[in-house]
PDB file of C-alpha atoms in Angstrom:
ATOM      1  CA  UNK A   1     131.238 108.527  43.793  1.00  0.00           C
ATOM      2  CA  UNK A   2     128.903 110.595  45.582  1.00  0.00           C
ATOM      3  CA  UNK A   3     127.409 110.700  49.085  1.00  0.00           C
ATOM      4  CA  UNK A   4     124.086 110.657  47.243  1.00  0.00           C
ATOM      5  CA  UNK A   5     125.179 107.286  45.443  1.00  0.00           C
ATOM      6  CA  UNK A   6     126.554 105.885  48.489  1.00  0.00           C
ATOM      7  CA  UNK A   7     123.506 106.596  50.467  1.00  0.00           C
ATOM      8  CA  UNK A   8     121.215 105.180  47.542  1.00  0.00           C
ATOM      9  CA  UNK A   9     123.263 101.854  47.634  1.00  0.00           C
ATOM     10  CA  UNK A  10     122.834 101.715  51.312  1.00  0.00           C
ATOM     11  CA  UNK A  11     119.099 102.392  50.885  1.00  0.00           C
ATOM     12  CA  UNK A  12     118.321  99.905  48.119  1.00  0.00           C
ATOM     13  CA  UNK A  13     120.609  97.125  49.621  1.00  0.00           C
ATOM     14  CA  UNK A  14     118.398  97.042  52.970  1.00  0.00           C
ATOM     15  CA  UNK A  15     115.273  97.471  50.980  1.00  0.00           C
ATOM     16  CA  UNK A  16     116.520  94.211  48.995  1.00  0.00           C
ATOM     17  CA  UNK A  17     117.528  92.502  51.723  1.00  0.00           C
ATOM     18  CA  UNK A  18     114.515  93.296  53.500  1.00  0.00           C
ATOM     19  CA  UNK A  19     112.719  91.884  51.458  1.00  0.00           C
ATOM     20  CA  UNK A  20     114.273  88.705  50.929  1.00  0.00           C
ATOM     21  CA  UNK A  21     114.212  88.278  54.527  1.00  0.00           C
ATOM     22  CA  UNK A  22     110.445  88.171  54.739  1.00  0.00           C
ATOM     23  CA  UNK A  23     110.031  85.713  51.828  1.00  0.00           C
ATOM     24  CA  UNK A  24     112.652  83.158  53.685  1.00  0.00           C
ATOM     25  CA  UNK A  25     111.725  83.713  57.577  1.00  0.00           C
ATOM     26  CA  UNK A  26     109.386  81.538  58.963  1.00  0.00           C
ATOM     27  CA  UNK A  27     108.671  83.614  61.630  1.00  0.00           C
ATOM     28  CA  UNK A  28     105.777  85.926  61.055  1.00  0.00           C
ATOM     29  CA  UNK A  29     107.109  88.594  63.825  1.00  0.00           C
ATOM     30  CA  UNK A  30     110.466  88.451  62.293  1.00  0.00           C
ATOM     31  CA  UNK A  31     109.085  88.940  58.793  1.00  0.00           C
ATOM     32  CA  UNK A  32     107.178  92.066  60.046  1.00  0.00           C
ATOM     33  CA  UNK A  33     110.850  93.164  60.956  1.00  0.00           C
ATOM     34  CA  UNK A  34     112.086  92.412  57.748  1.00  0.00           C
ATOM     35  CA  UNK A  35     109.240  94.543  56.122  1.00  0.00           C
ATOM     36  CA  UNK A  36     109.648  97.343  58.757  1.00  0.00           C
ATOM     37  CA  UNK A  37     113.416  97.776  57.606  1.00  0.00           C
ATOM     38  CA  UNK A  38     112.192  97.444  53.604  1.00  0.00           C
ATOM     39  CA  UNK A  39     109.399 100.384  54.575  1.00  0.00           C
ATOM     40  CA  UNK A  40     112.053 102.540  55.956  1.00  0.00           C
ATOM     41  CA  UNK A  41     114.611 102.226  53.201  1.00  0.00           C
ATOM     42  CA  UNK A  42     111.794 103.315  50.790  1.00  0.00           C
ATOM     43  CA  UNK A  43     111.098 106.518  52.583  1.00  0.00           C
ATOM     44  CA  UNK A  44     114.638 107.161  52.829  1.00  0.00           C
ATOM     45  CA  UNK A  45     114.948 107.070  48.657  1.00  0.00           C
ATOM     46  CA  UNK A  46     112.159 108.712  48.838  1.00  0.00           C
ATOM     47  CA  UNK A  47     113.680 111.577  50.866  1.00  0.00           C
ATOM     48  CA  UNK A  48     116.571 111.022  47.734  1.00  0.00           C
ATOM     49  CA  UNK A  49     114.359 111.749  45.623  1.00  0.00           C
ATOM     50  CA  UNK A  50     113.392 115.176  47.223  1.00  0.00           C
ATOM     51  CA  UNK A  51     109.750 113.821  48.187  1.00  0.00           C
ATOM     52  CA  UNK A  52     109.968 114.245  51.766  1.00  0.00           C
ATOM     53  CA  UNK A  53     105.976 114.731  52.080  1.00  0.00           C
ATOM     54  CA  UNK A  54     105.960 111.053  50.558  1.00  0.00           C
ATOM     55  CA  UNK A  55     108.519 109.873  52.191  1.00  0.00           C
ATOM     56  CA  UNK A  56     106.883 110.992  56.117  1.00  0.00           C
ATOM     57  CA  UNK A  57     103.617 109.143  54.919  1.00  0.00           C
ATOM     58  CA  UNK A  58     105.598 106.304  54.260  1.00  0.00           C
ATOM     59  CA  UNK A  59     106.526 106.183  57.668  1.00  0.00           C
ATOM     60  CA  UNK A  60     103.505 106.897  59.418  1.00  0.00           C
ATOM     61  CA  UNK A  61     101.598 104.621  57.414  1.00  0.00           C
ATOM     62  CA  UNK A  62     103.329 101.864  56.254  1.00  0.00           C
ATOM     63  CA  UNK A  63     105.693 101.415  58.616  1.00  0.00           C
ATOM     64  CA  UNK A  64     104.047 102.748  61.537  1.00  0.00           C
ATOM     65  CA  UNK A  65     100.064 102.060  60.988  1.00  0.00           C
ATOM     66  CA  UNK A  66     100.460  98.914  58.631  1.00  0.00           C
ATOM     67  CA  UNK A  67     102.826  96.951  60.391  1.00  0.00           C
ATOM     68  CA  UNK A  68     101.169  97.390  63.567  1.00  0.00           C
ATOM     69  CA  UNK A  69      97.631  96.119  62.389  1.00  0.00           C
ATOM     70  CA  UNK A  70      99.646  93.183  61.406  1.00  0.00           C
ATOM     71  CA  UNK A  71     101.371  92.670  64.722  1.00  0.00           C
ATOM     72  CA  UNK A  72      98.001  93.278  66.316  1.00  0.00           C
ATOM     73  CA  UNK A  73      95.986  90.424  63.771  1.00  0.00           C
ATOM     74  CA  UNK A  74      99.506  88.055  64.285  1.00  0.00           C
ATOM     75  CA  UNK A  75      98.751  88.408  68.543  1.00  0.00           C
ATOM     76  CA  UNK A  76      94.557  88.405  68.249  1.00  0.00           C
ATOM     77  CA  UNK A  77      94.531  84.972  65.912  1.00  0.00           C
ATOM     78  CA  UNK A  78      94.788  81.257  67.866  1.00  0.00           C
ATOM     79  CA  UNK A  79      97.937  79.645  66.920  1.00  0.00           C
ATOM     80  CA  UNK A  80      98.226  76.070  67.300  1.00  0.00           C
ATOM     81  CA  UNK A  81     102.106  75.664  67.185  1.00  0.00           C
ATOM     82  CA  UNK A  82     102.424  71.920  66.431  1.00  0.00           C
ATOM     83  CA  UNK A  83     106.139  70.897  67.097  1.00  0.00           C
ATOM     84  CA  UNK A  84     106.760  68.011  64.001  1.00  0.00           C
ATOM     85  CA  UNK A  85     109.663  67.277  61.825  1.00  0.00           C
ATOM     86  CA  UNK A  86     110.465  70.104  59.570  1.00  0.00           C
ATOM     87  CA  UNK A  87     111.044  68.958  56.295  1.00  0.00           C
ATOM     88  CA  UNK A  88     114.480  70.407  54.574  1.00  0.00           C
ATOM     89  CA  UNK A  89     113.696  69.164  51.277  1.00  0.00           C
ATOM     90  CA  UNK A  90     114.376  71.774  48.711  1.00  0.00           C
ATOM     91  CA  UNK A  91     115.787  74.487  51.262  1.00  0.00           C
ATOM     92  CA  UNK A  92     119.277  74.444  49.462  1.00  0.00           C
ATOM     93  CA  UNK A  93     117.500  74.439  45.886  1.00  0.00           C
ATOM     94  CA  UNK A  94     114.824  77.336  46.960  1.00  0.00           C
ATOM     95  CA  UNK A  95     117.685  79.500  48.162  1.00  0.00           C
ATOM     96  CA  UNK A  96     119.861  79.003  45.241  1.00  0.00           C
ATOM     97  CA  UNK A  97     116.668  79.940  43.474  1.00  0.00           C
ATOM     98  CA  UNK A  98     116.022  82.744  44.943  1.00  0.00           C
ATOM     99  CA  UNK A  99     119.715  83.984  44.796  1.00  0.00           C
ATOM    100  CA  UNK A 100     120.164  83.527  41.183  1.00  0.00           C
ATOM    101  CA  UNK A 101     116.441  85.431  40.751  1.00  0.00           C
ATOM    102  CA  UNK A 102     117.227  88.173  42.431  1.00  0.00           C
ATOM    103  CA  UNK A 103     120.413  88.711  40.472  1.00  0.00           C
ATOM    104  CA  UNK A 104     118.670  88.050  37.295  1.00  0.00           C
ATOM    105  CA  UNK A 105     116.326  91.117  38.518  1.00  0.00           C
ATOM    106  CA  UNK A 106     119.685  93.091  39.774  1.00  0.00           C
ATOM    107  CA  UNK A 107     120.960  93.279  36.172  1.00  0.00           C
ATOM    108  CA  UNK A 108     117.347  93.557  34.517  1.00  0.00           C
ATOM    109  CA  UNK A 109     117.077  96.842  36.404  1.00  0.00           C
ATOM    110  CA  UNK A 110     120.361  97.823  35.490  1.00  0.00           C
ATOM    111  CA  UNK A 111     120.118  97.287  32.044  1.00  0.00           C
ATOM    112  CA  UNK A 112     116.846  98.871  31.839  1.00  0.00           C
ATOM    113  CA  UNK A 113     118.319 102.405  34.002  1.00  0.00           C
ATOM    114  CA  UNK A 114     121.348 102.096  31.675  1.00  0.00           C
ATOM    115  CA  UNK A 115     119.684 102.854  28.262  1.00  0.00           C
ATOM    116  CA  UNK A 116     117.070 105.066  29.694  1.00  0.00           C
ATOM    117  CA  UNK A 117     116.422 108.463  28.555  1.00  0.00           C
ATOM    118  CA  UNK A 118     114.568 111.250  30.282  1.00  0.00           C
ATOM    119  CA  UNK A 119     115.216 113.709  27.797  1.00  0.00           C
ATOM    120  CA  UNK A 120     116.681 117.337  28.522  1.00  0.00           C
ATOM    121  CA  UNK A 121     113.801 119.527  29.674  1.00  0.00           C
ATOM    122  CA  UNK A 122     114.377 121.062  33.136  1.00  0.00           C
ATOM    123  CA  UNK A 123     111.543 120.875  35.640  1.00  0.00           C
ATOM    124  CA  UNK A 124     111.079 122.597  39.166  1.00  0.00           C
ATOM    125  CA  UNK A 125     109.744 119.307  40.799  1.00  0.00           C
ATOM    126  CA  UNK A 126     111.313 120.074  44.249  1.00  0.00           C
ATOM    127  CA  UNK A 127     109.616 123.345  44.582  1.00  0.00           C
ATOM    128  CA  UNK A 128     106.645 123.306  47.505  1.00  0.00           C
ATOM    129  CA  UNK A 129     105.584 119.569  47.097  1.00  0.00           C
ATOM    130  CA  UNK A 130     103.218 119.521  50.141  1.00  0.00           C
ATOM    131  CA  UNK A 131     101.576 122.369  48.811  1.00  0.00           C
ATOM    132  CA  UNK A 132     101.378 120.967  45.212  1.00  0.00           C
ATOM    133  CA  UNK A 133      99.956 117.875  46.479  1.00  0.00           C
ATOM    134  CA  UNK A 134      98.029 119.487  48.776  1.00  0.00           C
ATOM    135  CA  UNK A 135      96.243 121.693  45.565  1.00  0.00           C
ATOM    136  CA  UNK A 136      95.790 118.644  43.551  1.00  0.00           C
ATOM    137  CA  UNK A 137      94.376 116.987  46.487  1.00  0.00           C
ATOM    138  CA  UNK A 138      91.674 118.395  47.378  1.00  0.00           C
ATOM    139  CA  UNK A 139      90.735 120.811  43.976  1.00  0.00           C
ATOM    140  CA  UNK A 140      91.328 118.162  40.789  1.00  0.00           C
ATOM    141  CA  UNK A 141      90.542 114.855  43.388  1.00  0.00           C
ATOM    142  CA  UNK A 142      88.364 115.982  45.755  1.00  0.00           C
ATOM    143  CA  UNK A 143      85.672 113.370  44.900  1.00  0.00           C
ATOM    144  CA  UNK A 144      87.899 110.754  44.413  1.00  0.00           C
ATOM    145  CA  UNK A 145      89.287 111.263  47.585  1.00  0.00           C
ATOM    146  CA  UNK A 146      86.068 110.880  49.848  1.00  0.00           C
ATOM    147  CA  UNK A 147      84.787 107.784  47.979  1.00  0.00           C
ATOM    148  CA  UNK A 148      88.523 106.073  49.070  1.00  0.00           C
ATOM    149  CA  UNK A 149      87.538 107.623  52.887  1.00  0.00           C
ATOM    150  CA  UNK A 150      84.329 106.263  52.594  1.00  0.00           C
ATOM    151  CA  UNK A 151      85.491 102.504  50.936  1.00  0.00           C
ATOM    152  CA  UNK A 152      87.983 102.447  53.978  1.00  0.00           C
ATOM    153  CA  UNK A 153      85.440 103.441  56.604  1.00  0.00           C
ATOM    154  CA  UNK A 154      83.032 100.460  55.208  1.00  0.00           C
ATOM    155  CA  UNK A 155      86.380  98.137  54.895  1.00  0.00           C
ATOM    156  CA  UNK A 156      86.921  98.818  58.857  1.00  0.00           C
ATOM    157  CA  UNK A 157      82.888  99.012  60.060  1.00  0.00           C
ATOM    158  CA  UNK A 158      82.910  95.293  57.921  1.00  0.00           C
ATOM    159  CA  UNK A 159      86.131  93.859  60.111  1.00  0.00           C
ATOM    160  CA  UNK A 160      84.465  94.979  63.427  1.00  0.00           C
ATOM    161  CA  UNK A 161      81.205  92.979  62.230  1.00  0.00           C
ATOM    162  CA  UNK A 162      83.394  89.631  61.421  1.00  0.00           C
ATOM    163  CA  UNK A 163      85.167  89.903  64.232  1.00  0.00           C
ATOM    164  CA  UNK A 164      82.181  89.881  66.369  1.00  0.00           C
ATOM    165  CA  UNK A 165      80.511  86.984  64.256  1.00  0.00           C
ATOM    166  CA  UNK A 166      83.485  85.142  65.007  1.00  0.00           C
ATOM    167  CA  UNK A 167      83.377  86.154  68.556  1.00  0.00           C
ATOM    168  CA  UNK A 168      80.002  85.101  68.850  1.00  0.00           C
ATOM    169  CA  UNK A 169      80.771  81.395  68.230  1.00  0.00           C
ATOM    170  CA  UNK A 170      83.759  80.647  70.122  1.00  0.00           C
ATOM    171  CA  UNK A 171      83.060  79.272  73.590  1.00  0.00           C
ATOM    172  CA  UNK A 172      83.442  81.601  76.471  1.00  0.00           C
ATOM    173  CA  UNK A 173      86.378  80.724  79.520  1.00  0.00           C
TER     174      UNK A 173
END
């Protein structure tokens, strides 16, 4: 047993549990948590996986950028927190649930690693991956890449204009 295998067990068992947490909080700021602790097990298998230029932009993005625009929508949206009975009814049966399908996934994922077969051709895939990605970038995807810059920019100019429609019809203090 490695310190590789060790560390990818460590990895994929906060990732998991990560993720479970969010679907079973019902806290939105403690789900965020929860996904903030999934995001930065996945860079970390990414930096397994020698793609450390991935594994940074997982970071900065996801766990930095993403999570952040959530905490900011969570704080800028009216809650109305009405205190009522909470209703228990199926909590045992949705955990139990959600246990045994996350299990049944466990051993699916096994199974399917077990049998599988990458063949025995060598590759140099840990060789200058920046620059590689880099290259490809902006030479093979150049277009590609502008039209998703310019379908974000329109995503975020759209936001600022429903945010000030909705603004515009809320009475002022």
């Amino acid at each position: 047993m490695s310190g590789e295998y060790l560390a990818f067990l460590a990895l994929a068992l906060v990732a998991i549990t990560g993720g479970v947490l969010m679907l079973n909080l019902t806290k939105v700021v403690h789900m965020v948590i929860a996904l903030v602790f999934t995001f930065i097990s996945i860079a970390g298998l990414y930096v397994l996986l020698s793609a450390e230029f991935v594994a940074v932009v997982q970071v900065l993005i996801y766990s930095g950028a993403v999570t952040i625009m959530m905490l900011f929508g969570i704080m800028l949206t009216r809650h109305q927190e009405e205190e009522g009975e909470k209703t228990t009814t199926g909590g045992f049966w949705r955990k139990a649930l959600t246990a045994i399908a996350v299990f049944a996934f466990g051993i699916a994922v096994y199974l399917g690693v077990y049998h599988l077969d990458f063949g025995e051709e060598t590759v140099h895939l840990h060789e200058n991956n920046t620059e590689q990605i880099g290259m490809a970038l902006y030479s093979h995807y150049a277009i590609p890449f502008e039209i998703a810059s310019v379908i974000l920019l329109v995503a975020l100019v759209g936001a600022i204009i429903l945010a000030k429609k909705d603004d515009e019809g809320a009475p002022k203090p």
